mmCIF file of C-alpha atoms in Angstrom:
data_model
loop_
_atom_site.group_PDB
_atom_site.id
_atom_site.type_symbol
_atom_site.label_atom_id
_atom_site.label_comp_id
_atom_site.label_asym_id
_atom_site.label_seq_id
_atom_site.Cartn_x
_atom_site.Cartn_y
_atom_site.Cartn_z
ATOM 1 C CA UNK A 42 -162.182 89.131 -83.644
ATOM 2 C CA UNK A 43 -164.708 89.458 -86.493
ATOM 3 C CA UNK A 44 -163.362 89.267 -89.748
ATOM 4 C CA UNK A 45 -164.745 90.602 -93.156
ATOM 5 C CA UNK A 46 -162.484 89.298 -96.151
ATOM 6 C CA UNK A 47 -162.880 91.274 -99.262
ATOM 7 C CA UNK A 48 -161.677 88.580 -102.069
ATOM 8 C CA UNK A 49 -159.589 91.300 -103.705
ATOM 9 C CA UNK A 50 -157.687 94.237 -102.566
ATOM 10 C CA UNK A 51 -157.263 96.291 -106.332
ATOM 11 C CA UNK A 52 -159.206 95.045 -108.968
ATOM 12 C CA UNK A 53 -158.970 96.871 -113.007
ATOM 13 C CA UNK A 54 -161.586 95.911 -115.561
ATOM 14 C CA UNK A 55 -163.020 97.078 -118.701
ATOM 15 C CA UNK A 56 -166.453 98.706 -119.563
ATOM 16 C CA UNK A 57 -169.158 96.005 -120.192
ATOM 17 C CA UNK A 58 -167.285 93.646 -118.363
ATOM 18 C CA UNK A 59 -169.875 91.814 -115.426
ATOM 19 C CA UNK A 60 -167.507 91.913 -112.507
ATOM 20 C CA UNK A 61 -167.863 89.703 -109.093
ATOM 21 C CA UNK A 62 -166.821 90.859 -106.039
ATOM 22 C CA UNK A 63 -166.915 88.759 -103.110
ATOM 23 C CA UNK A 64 -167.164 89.436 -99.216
ATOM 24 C CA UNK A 65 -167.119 86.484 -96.318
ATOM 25 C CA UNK A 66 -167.595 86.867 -92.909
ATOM 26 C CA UNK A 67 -166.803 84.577 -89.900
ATOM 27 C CA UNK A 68 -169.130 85.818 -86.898
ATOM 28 C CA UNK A 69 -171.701 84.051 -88.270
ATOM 29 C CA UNK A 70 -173.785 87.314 -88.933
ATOM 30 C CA UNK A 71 -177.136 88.141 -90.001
ATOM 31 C CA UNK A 72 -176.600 90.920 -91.581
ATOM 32 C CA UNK A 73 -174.376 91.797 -94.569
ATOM 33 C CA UNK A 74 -173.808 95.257 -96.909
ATOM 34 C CA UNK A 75 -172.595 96.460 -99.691
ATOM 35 C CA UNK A 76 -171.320 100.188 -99.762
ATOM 36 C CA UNK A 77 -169.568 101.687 -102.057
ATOM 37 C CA UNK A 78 -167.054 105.226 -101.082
ATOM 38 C CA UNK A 79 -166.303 107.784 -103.136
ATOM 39 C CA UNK A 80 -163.946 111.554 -102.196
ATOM 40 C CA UNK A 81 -166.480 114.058 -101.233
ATOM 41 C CA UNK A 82 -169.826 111.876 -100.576
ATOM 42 C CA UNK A 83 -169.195 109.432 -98.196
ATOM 43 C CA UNK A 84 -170.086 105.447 -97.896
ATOM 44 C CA UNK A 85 -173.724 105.263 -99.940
ATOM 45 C CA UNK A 86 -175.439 101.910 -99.039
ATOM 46 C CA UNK A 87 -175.872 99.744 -102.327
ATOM 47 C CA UNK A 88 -177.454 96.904 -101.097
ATOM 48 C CA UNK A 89 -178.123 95.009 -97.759
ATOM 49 C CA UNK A 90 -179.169 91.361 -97.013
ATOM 50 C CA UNK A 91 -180.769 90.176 -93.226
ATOM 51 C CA UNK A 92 -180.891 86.803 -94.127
ATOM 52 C CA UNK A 93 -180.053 84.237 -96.582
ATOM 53 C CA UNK A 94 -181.213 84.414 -100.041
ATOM 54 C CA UNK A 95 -183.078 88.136 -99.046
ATOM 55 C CA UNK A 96 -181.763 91.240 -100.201
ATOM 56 C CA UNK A 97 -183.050 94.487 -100.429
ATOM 57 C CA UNK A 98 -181.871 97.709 -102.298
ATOM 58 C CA UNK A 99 -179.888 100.263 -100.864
ATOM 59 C CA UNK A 100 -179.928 104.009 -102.324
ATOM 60 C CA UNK A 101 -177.740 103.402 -105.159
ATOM 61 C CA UNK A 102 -178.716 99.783 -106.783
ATOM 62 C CA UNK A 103 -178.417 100.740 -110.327
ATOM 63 C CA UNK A 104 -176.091 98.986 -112.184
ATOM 64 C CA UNK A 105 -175.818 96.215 -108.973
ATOM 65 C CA UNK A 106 -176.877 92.728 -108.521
ATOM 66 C CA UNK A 107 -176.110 90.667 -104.842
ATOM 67 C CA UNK A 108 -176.592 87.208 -104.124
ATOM 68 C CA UNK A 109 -176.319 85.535 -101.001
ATOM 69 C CA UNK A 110 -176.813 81.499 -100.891
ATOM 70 C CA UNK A 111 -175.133 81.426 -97.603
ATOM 71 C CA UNK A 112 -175.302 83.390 -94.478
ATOM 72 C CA UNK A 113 -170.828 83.808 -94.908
ATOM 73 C CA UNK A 114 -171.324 84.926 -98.147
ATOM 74 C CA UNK A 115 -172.103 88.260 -100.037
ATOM 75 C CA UNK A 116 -171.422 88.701 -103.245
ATOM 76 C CA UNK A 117 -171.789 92.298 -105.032
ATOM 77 C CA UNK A 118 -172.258 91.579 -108.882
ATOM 78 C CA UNK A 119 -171.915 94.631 -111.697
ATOM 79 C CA UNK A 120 -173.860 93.402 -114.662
ATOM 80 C CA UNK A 121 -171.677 95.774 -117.267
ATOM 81 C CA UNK A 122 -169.187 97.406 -115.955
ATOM 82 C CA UNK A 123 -169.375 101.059 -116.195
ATOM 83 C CA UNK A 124 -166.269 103.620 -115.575
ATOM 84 C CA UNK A 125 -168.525 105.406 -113.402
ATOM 85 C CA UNK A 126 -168.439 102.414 -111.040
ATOM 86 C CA UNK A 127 -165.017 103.211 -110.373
ATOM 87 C CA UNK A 128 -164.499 103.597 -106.655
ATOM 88 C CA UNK A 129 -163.973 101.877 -103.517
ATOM 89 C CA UNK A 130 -166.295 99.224 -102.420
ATOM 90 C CA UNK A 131 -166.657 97.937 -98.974
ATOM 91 C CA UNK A 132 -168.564 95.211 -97.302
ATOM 92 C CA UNK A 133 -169.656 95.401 -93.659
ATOM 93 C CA UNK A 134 -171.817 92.856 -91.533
ATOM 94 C CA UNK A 135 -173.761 93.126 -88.247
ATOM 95 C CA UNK A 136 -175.219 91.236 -85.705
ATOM 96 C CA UNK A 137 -179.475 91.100 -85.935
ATOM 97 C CA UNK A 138 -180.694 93.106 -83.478
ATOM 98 C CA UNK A 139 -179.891 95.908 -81.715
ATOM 99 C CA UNK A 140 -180.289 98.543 -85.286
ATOM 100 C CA UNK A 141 -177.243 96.701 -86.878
ATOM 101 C CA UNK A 142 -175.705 99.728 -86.133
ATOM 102 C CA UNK A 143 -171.976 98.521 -85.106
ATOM 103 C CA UNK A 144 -171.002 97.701 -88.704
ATOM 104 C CA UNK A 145 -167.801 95.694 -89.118
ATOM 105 C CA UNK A 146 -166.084 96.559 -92.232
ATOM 106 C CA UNK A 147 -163.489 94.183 -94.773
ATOM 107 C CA UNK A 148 -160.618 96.195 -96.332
ATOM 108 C CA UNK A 149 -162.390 97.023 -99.176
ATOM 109 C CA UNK A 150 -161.932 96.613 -102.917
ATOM 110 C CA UNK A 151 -160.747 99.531 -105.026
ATOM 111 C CA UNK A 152 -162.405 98.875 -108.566
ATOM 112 C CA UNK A 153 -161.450 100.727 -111.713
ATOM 113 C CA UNK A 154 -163.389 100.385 -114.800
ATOM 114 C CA UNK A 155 -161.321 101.369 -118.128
ATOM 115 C CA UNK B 54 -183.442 111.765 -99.710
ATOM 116 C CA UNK B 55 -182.730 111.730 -95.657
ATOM 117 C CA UNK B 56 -179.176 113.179 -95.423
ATOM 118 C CA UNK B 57 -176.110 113.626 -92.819
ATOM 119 C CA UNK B 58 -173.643 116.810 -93.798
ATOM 120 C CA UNK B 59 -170.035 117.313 -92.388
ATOM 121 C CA UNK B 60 -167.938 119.751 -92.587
ATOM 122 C CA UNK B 61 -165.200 117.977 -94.840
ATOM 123 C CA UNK B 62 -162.120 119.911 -93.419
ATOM 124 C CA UNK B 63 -159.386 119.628 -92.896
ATOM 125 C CA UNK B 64 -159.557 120.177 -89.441
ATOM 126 C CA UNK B 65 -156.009 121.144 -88.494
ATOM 127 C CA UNK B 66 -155.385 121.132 -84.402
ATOM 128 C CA UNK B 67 -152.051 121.189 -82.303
ATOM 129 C CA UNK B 68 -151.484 118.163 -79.773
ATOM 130 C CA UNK B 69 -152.759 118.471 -77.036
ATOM 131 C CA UNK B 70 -155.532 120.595 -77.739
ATOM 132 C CA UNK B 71 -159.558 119.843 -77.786
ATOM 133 C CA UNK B 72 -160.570 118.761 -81.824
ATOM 134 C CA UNK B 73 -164.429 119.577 -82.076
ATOM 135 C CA UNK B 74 -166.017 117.408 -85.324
ATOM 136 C CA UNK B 75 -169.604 118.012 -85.776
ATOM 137 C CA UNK B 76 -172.245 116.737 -87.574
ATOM 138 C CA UNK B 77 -176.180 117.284 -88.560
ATOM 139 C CA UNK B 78 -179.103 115.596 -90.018
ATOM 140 C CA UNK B 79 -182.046 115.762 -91.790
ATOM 141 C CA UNK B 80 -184.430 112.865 -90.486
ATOM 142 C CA UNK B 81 -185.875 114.191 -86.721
ATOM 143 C CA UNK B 82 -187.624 110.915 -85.880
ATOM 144 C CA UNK B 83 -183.682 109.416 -86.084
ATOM 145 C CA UNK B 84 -182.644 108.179 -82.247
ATOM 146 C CA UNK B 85 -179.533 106.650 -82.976
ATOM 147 C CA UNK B 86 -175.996 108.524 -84.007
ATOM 148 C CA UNK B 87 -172.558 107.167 -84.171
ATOM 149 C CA UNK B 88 -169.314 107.734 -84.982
ATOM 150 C CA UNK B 89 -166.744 105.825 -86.937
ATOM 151 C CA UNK B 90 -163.310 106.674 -87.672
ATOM 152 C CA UNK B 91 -161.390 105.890 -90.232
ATOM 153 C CA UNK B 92 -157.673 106.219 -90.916
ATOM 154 C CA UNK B 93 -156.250 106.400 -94.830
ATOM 155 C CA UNK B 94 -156.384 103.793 -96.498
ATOM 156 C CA UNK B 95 -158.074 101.665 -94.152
ATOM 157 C CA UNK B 96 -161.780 100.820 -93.173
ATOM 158 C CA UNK B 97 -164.139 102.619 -91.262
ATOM 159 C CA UNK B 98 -164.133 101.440 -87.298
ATOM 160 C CA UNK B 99 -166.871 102.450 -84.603
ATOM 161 C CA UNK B 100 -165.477 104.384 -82.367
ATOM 162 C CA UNK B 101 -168.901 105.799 -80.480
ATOM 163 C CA UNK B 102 -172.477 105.576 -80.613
ATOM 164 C CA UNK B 103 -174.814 108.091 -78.457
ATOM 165 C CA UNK B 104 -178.848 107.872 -78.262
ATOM 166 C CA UNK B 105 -180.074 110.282 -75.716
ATOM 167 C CA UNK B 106 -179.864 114.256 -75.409
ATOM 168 C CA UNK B 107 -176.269 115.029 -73.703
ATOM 169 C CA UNK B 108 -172.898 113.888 -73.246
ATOM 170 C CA UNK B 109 -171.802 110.628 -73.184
ATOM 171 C CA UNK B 110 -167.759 110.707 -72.615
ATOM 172 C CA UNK B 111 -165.921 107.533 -73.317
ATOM 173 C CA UNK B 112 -161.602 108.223 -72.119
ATOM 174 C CA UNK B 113 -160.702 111.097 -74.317
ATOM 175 C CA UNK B 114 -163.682 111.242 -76.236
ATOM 176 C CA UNK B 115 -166.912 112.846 -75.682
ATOM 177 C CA UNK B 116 -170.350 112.742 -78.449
ATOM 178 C CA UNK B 117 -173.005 115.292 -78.237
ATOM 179 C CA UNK B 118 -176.242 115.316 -79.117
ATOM 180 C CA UNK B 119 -179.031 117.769 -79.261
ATOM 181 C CA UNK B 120 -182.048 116.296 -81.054
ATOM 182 C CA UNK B 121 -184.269 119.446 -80.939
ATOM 183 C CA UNK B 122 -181.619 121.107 -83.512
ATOM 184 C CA UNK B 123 -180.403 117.842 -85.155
ATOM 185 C CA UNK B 124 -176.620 118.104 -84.725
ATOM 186 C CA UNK B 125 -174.383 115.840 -82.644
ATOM 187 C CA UNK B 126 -170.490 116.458 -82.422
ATOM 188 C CA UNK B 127 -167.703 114.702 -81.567
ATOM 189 C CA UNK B 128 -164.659 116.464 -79.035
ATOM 190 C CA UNK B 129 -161.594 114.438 -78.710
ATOM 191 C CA UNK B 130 -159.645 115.596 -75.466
ATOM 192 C CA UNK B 131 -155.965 115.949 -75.443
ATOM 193 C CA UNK B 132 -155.354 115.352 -79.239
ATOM 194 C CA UNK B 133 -152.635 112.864 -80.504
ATOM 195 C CA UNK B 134 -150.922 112.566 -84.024
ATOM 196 C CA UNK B 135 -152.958 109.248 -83.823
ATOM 197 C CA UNK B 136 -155.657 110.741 -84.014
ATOM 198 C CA UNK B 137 -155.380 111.930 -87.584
ATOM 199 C CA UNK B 138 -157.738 109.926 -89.184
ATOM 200 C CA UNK B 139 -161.467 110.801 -91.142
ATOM 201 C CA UNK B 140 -164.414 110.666 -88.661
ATOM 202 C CA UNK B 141 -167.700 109.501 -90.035
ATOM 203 C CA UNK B 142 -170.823 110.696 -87.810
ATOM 204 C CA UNK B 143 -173.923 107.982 -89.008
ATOM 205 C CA UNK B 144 -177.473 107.927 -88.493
ATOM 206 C CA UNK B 145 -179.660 105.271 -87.975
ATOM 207 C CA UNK B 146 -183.168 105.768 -89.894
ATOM 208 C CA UNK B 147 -185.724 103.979 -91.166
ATOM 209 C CA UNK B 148 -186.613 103.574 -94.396
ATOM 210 C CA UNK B 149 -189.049 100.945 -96.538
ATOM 211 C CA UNK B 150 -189.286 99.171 -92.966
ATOM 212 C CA UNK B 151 -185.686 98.541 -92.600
ATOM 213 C CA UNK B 152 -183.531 100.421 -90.409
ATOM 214 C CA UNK B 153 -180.319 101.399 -91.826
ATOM 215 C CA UNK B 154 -177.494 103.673 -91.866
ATOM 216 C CA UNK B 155 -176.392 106.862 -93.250
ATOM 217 C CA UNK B 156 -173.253 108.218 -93.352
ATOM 218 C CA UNK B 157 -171.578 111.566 -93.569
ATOM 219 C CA UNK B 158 -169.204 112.201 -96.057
ATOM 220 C CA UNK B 159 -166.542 112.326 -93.084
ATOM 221 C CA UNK B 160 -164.456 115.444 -91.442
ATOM 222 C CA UNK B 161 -160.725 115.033 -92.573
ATOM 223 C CA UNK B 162 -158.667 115.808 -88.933
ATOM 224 C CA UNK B 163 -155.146 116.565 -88.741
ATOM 225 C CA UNK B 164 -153.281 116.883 -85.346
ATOM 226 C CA UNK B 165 -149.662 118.074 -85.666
ATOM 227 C CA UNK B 166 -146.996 117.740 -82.997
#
């Protein structure tokens, strides 16, 4: 089975803090994402990566920062935390090919920012 | 901004009965649609994906799609209590020569015994 690990489950930080959060995947996929899902709009894409070192914004990058160095590894980076970042923040990866549309998901981090 | 709008319920059905989610969106040149379902407090899981006008039935479920009028739906036969979960529909479009994903904000269903 594919598995997305989220390094934490509940994470609490204060505004202007820069704040990590890390996602690794074992399938040994191309493709990696950063969403982020809030009560009443859904999962909006942050940002995305199809390869190592490449990313590219999503439709809500503001505020974000992602680095990957290796394919396992994407890390979603807040520069200064801001209390509107508050919400719950999943990572998902894909296989290249074939529209990368069956996204598999980690159990997501639920970030507050006092 | 290409968008994908849900009713957000809840949608409140008896078991056994026929649930009926639907879904509609705003890029026409989008082929690809899928559903993902997602129980509380857990992640989102693909549960169906449909890419040409019809049905396309898969055990109790069955996703529609009808590209001239941009809607596809989602029936789920025979409803179970473990059913009650939040159904995403998602869109594959294009966008800065990337395909990606959109979701719906998700249809809240709630089948009691």
């Amino acid at each position: 089975d594919v598995k997305v690990t989220q390094s934490s489950r509940y994470l609490v930080k204060r505004t202007g803090e820069k704040v990590f959060l890390e996602c690794v995947q074992d399938m040994d996929h191309e493709n990696m994402f950063w969403y982020r899902q809030d009560p009443g709009l859904g999962l909006r894409l942050i940002y995305f990566s199809y390869d190592v070192k490449m990313k590219e914004k999503g439709d809500i990058p503001e505020g974000y920062s992602v680095s990957r160095e290796k394919k396992e590894r994407f890390s979603l980076i807040l520069e200064s935390a801001s209390t509107n970042q508050t919400s719950m923040y999943l990572c998902a990866s894909s296989l290249r090919g074939g529209g990368n549309e069956k996204l598999f998901f980690g159990s997501g981090t639920q970030l507050s920012v006092l | 901004q290409k968008e994908v709008e849900q009713n957000s319920g809840p949608l409140s059905v008896p078991e056994g009965a026929i649930a009926s989610l639907n879904c509609t969106y705003s890029d026409r040149v989008s082929q690809s649609f899928f559903w993902y379902r997602q129980y509380s407090g857990k992640s989102p899981e693909l549960i169906m994906s449909i890419y040409s006008n019809g049905d396309k039935e898969d055990g109790r479920f069955t996703a529609q799609l009808n590209k001239a009028s941009q809607y596809v739906s989602l029936l789920i036969r025979d409803s179970q209590p473990s059913d009650s979960a939040t159904y995403l529909c998602a869109v594959k479009t294009e966008a800065g020569g990337y395909n990606k994903l959109i979701f719906g904000a998700g249809t809240r269903l709630a089948v009691h015994p």
